[in-house]
Short mmCIF file of N, CA, C and O and ligand atoms in Angstrom, two decimals:
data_model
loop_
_atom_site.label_atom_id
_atom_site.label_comp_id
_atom_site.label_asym_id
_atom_site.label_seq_id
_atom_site.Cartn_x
_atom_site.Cartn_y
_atom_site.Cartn_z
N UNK E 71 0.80 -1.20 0.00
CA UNK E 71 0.00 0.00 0.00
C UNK E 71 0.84 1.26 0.00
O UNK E 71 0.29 2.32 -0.29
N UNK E 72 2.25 1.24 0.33
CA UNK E 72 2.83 2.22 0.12
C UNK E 72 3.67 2.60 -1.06
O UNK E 72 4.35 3.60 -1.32
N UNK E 73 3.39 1.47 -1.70
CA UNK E 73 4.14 1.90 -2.91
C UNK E 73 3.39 2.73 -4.24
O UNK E 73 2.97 2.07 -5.19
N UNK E 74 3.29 4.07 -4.22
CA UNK E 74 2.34 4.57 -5.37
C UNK E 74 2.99 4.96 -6.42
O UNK E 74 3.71 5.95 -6.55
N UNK E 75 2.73 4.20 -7.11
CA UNK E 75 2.95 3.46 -8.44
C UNK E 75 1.99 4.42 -9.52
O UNK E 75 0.85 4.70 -9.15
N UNK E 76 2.38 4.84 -10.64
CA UNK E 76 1.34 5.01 -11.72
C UNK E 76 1.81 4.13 -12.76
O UNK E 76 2.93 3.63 -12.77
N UNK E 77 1.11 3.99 -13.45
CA UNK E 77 1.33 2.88 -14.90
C UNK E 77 2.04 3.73 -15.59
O UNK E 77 2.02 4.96 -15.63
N UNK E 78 3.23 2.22 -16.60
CA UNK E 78 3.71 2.86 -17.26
C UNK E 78 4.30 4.20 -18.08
O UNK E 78 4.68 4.17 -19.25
N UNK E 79 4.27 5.60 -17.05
CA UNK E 79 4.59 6.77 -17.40
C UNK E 79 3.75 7.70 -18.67
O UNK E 79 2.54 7.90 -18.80
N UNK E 80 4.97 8.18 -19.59
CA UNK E 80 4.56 8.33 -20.81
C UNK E 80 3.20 7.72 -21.62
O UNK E 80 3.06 6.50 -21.71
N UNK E 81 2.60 8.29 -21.96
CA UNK E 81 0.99 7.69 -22.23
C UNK E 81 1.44 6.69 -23.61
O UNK E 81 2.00 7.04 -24.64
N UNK E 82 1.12 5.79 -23.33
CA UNK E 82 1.95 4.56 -23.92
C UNK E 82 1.12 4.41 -25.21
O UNK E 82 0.39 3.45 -25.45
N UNK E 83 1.33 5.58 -26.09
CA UNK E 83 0.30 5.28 -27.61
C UNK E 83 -0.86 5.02 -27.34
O UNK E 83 -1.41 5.05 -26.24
N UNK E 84 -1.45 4.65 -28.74
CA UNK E 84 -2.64 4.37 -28.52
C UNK E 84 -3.29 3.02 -28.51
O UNK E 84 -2.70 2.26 -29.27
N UNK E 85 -4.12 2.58 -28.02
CA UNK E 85 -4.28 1.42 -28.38
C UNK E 85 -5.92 1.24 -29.48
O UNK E 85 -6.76 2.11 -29.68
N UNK E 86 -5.88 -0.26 -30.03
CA UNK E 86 -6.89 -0.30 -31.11
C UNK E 86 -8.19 -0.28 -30.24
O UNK E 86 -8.24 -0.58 -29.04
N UNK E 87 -9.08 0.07 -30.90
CA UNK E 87 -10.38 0.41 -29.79
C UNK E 87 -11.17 -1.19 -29.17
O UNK E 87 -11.76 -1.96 -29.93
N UNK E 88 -11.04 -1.42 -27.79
CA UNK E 88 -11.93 -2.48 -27.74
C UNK E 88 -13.11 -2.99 -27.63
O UNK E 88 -13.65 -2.92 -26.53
N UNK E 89 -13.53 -3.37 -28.29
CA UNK E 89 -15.15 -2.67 -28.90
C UNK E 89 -16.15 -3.55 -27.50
O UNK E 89 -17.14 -3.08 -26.93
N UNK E 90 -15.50 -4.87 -27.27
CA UNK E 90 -16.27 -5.35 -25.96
C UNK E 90 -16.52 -4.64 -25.17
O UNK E 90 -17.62 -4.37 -24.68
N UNK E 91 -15.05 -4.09 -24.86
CA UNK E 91 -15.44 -3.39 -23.40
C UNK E 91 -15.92 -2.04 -23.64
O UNK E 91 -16.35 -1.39 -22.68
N UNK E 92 -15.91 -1.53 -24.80
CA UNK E 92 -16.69 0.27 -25.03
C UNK E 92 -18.28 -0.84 -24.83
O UNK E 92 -19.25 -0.14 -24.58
N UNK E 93 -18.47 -1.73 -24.88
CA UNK E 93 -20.19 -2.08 -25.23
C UNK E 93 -20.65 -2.44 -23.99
O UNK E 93 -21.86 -2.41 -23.79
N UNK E 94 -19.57 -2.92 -22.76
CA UNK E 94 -19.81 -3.14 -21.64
C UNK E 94 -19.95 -1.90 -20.67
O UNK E 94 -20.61 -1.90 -19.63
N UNK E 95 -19.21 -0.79 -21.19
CA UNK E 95 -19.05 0.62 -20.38
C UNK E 95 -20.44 1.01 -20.97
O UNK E 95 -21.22 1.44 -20.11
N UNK E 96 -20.96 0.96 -22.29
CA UNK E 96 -22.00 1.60 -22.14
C UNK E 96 -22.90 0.78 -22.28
O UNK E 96 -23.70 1.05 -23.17
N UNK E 97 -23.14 -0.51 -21.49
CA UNK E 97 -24.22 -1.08 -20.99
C UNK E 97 -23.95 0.00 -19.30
O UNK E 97 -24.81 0.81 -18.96
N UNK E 98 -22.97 -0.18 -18.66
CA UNK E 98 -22.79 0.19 -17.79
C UNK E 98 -23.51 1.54 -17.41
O UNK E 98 -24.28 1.54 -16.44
N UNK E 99 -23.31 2.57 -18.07
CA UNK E 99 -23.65 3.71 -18.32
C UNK E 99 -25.62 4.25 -18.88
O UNK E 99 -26.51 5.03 -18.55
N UNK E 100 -25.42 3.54 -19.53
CA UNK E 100 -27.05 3.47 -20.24
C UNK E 100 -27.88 2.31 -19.83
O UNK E 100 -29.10 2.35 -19.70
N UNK E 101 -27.09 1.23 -19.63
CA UNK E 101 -28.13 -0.08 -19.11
C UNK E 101 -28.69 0.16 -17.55
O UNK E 101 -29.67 -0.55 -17.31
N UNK E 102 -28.29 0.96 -16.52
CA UNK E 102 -28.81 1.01 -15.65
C UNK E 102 -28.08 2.29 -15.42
O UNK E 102 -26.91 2.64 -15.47
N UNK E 103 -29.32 2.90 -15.12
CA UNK E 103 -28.64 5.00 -15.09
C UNK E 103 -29.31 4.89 -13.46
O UNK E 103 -28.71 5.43 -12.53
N UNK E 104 -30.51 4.21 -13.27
CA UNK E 104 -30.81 4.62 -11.49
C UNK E 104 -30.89 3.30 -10.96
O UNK E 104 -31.26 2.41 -11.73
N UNK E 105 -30.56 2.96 -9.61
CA UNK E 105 -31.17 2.30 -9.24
C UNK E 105 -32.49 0.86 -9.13
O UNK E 105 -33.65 1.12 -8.82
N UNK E 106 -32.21 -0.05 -9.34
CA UNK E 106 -33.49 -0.91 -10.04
C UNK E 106 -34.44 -0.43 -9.46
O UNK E 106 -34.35 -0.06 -8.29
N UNK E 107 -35.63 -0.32 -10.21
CA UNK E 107 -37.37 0.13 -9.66
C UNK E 107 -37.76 -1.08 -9.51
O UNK E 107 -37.38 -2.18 -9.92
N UNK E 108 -38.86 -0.56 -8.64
CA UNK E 108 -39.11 -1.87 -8.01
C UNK E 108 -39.93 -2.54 -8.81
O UNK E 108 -39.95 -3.73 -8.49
N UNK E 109 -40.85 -2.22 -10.03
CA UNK E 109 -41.48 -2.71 -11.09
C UNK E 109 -41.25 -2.09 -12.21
O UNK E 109 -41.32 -0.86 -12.17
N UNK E 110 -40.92 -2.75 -13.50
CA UNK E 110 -40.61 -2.41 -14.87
C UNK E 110 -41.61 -2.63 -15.46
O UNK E 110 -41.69 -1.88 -16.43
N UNK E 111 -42.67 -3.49 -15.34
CA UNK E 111 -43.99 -3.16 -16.65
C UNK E 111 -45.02 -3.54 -15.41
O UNK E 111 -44.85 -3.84 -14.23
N UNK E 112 -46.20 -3.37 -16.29
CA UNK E 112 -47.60 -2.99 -16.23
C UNK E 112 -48.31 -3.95 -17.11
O UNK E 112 -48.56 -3.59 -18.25
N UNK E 113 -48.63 -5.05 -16.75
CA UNK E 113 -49.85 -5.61 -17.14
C UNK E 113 -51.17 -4.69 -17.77
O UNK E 113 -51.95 -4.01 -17.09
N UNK E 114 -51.18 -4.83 -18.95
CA UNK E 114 -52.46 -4.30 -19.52
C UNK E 114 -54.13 -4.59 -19.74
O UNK E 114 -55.15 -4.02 -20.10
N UNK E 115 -53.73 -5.71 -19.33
CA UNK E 115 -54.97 -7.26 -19.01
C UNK E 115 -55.67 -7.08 -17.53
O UNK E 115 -56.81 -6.68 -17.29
N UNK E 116 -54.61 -7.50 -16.59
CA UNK E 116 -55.20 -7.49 -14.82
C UNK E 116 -54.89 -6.30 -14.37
O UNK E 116 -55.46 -5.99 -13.32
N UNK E 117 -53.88 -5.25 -15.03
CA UNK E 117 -53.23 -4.18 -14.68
C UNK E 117 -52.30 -4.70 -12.84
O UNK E 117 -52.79 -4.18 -11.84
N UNK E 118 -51.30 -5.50 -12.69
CA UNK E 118 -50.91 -5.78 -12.22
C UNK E 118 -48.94 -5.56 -12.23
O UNK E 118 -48.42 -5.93 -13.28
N UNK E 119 -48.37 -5.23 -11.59
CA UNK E 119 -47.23 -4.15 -11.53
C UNK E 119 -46.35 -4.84 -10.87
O UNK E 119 -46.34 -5.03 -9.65
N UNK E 120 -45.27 -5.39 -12.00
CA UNK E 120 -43.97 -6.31 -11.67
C UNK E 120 -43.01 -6.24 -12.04
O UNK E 120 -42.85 -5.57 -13.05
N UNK E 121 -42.21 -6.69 -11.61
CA UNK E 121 -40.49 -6.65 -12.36
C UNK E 121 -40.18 -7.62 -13.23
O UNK E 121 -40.47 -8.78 -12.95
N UNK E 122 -39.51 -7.29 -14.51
CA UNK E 122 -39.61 -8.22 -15.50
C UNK E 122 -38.32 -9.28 -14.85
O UNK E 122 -38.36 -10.34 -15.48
N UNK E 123 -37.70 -9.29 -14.27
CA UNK E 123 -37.10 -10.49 -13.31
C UNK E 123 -37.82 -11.35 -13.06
O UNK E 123 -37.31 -12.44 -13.33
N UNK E 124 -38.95 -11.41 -12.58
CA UNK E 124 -40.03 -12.17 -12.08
C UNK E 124 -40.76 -12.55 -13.52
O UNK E 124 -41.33 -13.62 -13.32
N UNK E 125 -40.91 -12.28 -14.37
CA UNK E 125 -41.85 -12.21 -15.41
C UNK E 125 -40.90 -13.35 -16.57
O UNK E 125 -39.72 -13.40 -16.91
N UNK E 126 -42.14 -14.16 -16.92
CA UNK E 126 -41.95 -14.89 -17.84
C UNK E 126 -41.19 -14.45 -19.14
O UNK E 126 -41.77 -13.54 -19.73
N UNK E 127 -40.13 -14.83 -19.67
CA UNK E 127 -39.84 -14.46 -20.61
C UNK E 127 -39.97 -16.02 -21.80
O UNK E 127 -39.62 -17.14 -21.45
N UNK E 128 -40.55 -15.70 -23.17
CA UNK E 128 -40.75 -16.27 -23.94
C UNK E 128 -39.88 -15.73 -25.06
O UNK E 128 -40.12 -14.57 -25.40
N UNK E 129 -38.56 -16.62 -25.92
CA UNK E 129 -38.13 -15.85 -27.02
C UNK E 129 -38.80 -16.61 -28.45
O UNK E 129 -39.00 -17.82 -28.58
N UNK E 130 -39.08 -15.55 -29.43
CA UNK E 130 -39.13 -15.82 -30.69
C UNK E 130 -38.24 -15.50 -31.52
O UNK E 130 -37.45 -14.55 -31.53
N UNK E 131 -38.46 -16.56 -32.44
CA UNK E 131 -37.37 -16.06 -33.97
C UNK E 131 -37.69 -15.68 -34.98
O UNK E 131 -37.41 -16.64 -35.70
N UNK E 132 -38.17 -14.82 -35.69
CA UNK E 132 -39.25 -14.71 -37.21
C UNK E 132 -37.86 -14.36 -38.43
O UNK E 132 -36.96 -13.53 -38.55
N UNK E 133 -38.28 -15.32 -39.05
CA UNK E 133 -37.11 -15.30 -40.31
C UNK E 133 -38.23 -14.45 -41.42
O UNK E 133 -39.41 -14.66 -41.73
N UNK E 134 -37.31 -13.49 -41.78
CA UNK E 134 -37.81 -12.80 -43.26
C UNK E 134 -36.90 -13.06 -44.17
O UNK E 134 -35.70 -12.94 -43.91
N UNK E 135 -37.45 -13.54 -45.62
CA UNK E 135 -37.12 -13.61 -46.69
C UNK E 135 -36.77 -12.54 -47.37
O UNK E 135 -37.63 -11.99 -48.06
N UNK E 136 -35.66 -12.13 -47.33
CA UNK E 136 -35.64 -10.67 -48.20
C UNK E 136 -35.34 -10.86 -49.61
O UNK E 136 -34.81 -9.90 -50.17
N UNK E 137 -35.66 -12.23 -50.51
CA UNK E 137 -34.87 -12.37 -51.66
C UNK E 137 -34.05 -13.32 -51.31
O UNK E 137 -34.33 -14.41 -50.83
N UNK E 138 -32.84 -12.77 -51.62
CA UNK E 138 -31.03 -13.84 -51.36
C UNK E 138 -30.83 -13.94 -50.25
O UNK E 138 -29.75 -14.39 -49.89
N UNK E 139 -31.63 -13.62 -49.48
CA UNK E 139 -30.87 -14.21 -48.07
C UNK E 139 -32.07 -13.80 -47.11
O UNK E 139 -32.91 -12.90 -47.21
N UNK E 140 -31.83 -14.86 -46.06
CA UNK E 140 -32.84 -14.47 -44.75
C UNK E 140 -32.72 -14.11 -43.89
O UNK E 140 -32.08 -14.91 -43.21
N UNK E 141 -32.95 -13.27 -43.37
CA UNK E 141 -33.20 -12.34 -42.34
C UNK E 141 -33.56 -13.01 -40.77
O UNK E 141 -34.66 -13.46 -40.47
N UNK E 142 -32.46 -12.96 -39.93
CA UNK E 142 -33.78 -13.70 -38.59
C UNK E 142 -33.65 -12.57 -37.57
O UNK E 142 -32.71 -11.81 -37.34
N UNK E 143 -34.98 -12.70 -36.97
CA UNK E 143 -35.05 -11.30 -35.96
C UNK E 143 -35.38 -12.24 -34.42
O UNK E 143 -36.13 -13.22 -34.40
N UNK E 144 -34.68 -11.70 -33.25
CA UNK E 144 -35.00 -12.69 -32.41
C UNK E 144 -35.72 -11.63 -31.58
O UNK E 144 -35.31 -10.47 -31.46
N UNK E 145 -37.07 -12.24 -30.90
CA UNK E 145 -37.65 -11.29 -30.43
C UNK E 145 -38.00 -11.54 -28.98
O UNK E 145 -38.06 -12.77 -28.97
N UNK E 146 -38.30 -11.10 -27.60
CA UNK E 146 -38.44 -11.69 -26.66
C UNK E 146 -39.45 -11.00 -25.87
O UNK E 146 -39.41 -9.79 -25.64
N UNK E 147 -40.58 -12.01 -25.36
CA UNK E 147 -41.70 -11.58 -24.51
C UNK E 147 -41.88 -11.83 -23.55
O UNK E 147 -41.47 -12.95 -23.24
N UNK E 148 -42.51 -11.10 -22.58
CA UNK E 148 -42.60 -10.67 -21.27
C UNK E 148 -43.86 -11.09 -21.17
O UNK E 148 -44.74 -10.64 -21.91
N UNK E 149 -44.19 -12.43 -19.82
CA UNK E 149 -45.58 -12.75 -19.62
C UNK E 149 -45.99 -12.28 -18.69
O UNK E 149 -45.22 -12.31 -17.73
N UNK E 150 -47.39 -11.61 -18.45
CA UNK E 150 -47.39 -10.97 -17.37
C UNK E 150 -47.86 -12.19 -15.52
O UNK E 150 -48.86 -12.88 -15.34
N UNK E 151 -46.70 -11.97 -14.59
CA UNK E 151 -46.77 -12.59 -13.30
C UNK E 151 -48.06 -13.57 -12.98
O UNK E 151 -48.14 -14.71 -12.52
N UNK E 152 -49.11 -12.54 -13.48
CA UNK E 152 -50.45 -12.77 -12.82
C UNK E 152 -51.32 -13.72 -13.97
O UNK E 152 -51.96 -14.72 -13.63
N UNK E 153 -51.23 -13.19 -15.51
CA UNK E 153 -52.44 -14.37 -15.92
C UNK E 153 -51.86 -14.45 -16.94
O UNK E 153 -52.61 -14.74 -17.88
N UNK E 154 -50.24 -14.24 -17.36
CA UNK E 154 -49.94 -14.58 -18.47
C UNK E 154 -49.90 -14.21 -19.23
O UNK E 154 -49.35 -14.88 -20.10
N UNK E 155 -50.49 -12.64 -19.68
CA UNK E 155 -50.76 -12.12 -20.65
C UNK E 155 -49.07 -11.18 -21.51
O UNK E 155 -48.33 -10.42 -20.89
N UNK E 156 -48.89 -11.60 -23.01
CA UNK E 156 -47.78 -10.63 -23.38
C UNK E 156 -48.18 -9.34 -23.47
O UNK E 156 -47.31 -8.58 -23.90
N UNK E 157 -49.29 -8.81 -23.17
CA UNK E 157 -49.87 -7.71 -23.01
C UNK E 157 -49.55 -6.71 -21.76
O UNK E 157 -50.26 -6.36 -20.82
N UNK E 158 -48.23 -6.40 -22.08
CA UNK E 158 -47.58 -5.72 -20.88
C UNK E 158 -47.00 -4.43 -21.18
O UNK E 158 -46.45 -4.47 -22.28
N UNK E 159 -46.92 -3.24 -20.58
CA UNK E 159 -46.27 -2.33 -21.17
C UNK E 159 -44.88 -1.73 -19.99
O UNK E 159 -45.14 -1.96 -18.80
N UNK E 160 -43.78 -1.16 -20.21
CA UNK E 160 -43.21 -0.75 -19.78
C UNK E 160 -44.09 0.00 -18.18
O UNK E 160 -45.04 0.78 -18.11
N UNK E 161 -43.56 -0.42 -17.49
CA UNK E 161 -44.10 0.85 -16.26
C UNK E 161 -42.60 1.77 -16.47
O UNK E 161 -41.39 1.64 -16.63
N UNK E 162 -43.89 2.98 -16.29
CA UNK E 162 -42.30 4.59 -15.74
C UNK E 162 -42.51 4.69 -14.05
O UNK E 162 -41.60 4.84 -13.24
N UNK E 163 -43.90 4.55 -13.75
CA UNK E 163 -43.74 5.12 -12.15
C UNK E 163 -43.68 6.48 -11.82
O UNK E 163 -43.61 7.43 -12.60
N UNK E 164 -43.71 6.50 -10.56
CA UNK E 164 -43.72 8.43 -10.26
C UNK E 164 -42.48 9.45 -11.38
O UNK E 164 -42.65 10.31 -12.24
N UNK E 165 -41.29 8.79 -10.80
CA UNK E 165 -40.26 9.65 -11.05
C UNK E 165 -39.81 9.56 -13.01
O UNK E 165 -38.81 9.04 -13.51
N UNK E 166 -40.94 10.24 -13.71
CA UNK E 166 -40.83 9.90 -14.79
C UNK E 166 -40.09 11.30 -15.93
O UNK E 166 -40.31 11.51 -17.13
N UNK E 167 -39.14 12.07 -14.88
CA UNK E 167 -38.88 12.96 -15.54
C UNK E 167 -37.06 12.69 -15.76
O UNK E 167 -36.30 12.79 -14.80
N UNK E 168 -36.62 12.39 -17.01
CA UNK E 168 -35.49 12.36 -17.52
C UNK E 168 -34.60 13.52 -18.02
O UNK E 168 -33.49 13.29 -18.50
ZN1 LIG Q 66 -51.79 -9.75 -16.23
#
């Protein structure tokens, strides 16, 4: 602990950009800006208010034909806690000013 050390001095060039970790800093940054809320969607069916942690997730794949080549889109749904429904929408909650 007493030895304070800085790295390598001279700013040691540049290095090639690493695209993982720029995608991990800005999951970091943009993937969670507050605090987890305590519910992320809203049932539109029972109107019932949960965290998609808890919530069923179902993934789909829909391939489009564009011509020469196909297209696959992977898509993923949120069942709602209470009766199942993909009929869920984002909850914002009180603090909905960004
Ligand atoms: Zn529901």
């Amino acid at each position: 602990m007493s030895d304070l050390r800085t790295h390598g001095g001279k700013g040691s060039g540049q290095r090639p950009t690493n695209k993982a970790k720029y995608e991990a800093n800005y999951d970091a940054i943009f993937g969670k800006k507050k605090a987890k809320p305590k519910y992320t969607h809203e049932c539109l069916d029972c109107g019932a208010k949960q965290h998609e942690d808890n919530m069923r997730v179902t993934t789909e794949v829909e391939a489009y034909d564009i011509g020469d080549a196909v297209f696959h889109r992977t898509m993923h749904f949120l069942h709602c806690e209470t009766c199942d429904s993909e009929n869920t929408e984002e909850y914002i909650g009180e603090d909905d000013d960004c």
